[in-house]
mmCIF file of C-alpha atoms in Angstrom:
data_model
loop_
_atom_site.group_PDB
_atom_site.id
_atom_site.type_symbol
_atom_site.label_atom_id
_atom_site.label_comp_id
_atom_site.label_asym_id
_atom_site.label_seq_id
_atom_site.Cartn_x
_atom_site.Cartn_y
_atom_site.Cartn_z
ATOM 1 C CA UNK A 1 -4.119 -5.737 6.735
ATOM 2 C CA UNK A 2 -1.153 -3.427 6.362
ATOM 3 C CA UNK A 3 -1.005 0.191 5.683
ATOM 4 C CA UNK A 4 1.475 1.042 2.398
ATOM 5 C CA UNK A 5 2.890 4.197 1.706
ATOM 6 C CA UNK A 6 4.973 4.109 -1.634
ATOM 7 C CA UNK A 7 7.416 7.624 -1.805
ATOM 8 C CA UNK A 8 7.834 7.170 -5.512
ATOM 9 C CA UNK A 9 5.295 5.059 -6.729
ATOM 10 C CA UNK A 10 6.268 6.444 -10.011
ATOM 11 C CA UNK A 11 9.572 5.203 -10.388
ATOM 12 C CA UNK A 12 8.274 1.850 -7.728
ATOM 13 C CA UNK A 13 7.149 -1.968 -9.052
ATOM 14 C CA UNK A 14 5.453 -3.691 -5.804
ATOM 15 C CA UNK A 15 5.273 -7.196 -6.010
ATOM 16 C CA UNK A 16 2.939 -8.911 -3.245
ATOM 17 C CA UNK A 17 2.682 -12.668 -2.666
ATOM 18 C CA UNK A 18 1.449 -15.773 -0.950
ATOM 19 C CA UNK A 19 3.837 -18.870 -0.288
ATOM 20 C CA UNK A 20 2.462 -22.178 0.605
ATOM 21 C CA UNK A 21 3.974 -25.334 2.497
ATOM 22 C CA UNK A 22 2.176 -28.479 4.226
ATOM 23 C CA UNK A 23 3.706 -30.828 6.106
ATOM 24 C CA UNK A 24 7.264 -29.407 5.539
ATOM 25 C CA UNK A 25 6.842 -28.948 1.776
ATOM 26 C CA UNK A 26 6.368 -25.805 -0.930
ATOM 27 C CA UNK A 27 2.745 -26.691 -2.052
ATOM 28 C CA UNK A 28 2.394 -25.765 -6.341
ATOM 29 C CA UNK A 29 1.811 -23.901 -7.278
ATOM 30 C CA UNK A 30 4.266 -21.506 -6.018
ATOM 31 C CA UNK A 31 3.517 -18.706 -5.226
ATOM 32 C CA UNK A 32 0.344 -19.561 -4.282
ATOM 33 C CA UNK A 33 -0.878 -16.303 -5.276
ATOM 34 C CA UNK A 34 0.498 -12.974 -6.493
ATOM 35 C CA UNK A 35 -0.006 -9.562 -7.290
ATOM 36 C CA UNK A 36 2.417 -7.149 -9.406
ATOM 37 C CA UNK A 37 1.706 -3.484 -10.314
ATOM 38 C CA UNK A 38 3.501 0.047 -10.225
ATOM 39 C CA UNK A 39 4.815 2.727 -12.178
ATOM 40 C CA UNK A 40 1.840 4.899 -10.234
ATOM 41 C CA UNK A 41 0.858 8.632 -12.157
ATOM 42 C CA UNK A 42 1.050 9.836 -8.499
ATOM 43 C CA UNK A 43 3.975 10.494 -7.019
ATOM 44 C CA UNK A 44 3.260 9.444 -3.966
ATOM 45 C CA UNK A 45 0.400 6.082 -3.251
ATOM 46 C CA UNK A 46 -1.258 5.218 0.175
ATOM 47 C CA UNK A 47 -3.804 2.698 1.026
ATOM 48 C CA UNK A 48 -4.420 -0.745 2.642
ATOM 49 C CA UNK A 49 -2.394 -4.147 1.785
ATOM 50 C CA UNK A 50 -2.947 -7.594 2.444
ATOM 51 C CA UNK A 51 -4.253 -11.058 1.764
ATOM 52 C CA UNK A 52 -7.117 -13.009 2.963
ATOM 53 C CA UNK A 53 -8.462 -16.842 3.278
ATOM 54 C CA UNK A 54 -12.214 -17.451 2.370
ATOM 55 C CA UNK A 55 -13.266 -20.866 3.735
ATOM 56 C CA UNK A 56 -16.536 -22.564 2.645
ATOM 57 C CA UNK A 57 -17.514 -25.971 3.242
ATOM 58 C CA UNK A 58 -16.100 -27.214 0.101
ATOM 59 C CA UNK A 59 -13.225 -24.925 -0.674
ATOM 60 C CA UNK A 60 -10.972 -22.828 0.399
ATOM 61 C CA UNK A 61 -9.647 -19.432 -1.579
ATOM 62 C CA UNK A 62 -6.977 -16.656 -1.168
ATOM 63 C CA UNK A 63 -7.020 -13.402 -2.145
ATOM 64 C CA UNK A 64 -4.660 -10.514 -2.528
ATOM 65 C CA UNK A 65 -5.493 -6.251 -2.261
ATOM 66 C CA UNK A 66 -3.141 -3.517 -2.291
ATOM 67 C CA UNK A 67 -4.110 -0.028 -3.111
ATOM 68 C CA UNK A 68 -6.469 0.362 -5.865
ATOM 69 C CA UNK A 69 -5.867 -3.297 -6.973
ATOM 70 C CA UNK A 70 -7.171 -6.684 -5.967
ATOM 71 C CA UNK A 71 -7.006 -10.108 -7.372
ATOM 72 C CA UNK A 72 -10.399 -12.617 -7.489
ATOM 73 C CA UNK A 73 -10.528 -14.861 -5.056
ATOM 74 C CA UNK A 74 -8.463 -18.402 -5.837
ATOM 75 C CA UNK A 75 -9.542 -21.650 -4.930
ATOM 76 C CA UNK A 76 -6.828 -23.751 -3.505
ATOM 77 C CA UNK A 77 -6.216 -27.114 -4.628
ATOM 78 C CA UNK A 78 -4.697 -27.648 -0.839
ATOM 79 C CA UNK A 79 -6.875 -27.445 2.318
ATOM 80 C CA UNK A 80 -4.887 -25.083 4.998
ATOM 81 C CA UNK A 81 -7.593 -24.699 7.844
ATOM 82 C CA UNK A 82 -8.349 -28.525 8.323
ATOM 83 C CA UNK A 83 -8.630 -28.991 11.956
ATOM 84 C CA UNK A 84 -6.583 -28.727 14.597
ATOM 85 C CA UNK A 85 -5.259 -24.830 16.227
ATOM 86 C CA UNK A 86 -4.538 -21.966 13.378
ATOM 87 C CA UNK A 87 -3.382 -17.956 13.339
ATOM 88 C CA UNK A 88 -2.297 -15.815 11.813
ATOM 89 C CA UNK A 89 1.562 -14.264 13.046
ATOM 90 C CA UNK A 90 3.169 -10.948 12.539
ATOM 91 C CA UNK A 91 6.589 -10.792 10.706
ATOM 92 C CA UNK A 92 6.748 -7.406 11.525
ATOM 93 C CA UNK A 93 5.243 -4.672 14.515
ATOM 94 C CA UNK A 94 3.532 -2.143 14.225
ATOM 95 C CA UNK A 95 6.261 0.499 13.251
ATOM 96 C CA UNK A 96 7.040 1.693 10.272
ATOM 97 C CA UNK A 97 8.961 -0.032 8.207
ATOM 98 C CA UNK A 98 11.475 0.750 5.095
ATOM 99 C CA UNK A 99 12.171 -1.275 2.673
ATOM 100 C CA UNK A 100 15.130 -1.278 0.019
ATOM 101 C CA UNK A 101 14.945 -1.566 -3.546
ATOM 102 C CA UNK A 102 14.942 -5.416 -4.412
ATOM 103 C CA UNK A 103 14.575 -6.564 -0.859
ATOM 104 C CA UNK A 104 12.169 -9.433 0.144
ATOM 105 C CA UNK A 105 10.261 -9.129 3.066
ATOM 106 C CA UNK A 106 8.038 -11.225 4.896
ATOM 107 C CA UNK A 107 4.959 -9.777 6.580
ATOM 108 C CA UNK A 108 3.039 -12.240 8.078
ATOM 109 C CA UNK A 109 2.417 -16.131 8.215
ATOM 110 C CA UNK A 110 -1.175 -17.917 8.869
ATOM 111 C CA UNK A 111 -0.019 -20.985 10.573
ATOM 112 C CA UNK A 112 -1.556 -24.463 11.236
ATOM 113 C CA UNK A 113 -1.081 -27.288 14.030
ATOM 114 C CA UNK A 114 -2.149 -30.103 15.124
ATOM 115 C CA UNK A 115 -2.495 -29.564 18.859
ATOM 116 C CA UNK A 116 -0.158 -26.521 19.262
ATOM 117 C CA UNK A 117 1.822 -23.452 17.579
ATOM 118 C CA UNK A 118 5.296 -22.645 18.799
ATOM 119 C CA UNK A 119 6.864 -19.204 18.482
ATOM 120 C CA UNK A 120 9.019 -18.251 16.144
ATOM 121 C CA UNK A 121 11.566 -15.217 14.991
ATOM 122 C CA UNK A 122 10.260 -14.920 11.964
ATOM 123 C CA UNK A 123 12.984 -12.250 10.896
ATOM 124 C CA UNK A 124 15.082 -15.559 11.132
ATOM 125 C CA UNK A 125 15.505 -17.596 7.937
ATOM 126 C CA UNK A 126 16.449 -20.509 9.980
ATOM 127 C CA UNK A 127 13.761 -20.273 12.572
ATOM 128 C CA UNK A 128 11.223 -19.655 9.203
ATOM 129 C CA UNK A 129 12.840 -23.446 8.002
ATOM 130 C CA UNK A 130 12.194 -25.096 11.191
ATOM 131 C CA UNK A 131 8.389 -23.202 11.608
ATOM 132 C CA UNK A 132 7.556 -24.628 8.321
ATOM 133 C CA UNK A 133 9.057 -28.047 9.309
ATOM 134 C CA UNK A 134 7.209 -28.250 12.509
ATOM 135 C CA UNK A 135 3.589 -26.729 11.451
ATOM 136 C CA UNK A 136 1.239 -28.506 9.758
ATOM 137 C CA UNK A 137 0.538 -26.026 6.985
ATOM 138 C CA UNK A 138 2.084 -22.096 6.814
ATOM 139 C CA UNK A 139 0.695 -19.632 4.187
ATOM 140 C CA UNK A 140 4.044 -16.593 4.144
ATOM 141 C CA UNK A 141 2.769 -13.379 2.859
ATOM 142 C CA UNK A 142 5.487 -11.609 1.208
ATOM 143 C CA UNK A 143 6.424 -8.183 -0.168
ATOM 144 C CA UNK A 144 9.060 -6.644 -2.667
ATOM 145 C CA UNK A 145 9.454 -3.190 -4.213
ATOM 146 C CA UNK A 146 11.602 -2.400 -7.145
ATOM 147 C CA UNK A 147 12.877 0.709 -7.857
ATOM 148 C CA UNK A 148 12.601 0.932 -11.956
ATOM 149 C CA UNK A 149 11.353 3.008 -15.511
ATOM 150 C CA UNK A 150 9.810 -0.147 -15.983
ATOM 151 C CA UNK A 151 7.700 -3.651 -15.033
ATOM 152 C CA UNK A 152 9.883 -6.148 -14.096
ATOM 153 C CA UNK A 153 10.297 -8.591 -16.473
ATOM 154 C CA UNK A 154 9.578 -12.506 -16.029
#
């Protein structure tokens, strides 16, 4: 859960996102999940973002939330919590962060092992490559805001 404060959701396009790999490899498909929406009639938008993992005994689903929004629950054709240690790791600390128009940024990672999970700078694109080599499965929750009159287009 993360707390978003958009200065001009007006003029903003926030794009939130779940990535997927197992065993080293982008799971499809990809993203995993997302969530697009913007162009706010308040100026200003506040609220609570993030993404959570529902496991039953037969399934497993994602969703995503953001505020005023949230996506259904999505099963996963790919088991992520199948044994063996899990967790979920902060990109980012507690501060306040800004973002620039058109940057990616990751948030967060839930992370599987086998036996063990090893730390990682996950502000580092190659230490992100060799965590996703290394873990069993890694879910990367992602953000991007857009500065435009209009949705993006795709």
């Amino acid at each position: 859960d993360y707390q978003l404060m958009l200065p001009n959701a007006d003029k903003s396009w926030v794009r939130i996102w779940v990535e997927g790999y197992r065993d080293g490899e982008k799971v499809e498909p990809s993203p995993l999940l997302e969530l697009s929406y913007g162009l706010s009639p308040e100026k200003v938008s506040e609220g609570s973002m993030g993404f959570g993992i529902i496991h039953t005994d037969e399934r497993e689903s994602v969703f995503l939330y953001a505020p005023g929004i949230s996506t259904q629950p999505r099963e996963l054709d790919v088991s992520f919590t199948d044994g063996g240690i899990g967790g979920w790791t902060y990109a980012i600390d507690s501060k306040r962060i800004g973002l620039e128009p058109g940057e990616t940024v990751l948030l967060g990672a839930y992370r599987q092992g086998d036996q063990y999970l090893r730390t990682y700078d996950l502000q580092d694109e190659g230490s992100i490559d060799k965590m996703i080599k290394e873990d069993k499965t890694d879910l990367l929750f992602k953000i991007r805001v857009d500065s435009q009159e209009e949705p993006p287009r795709t």
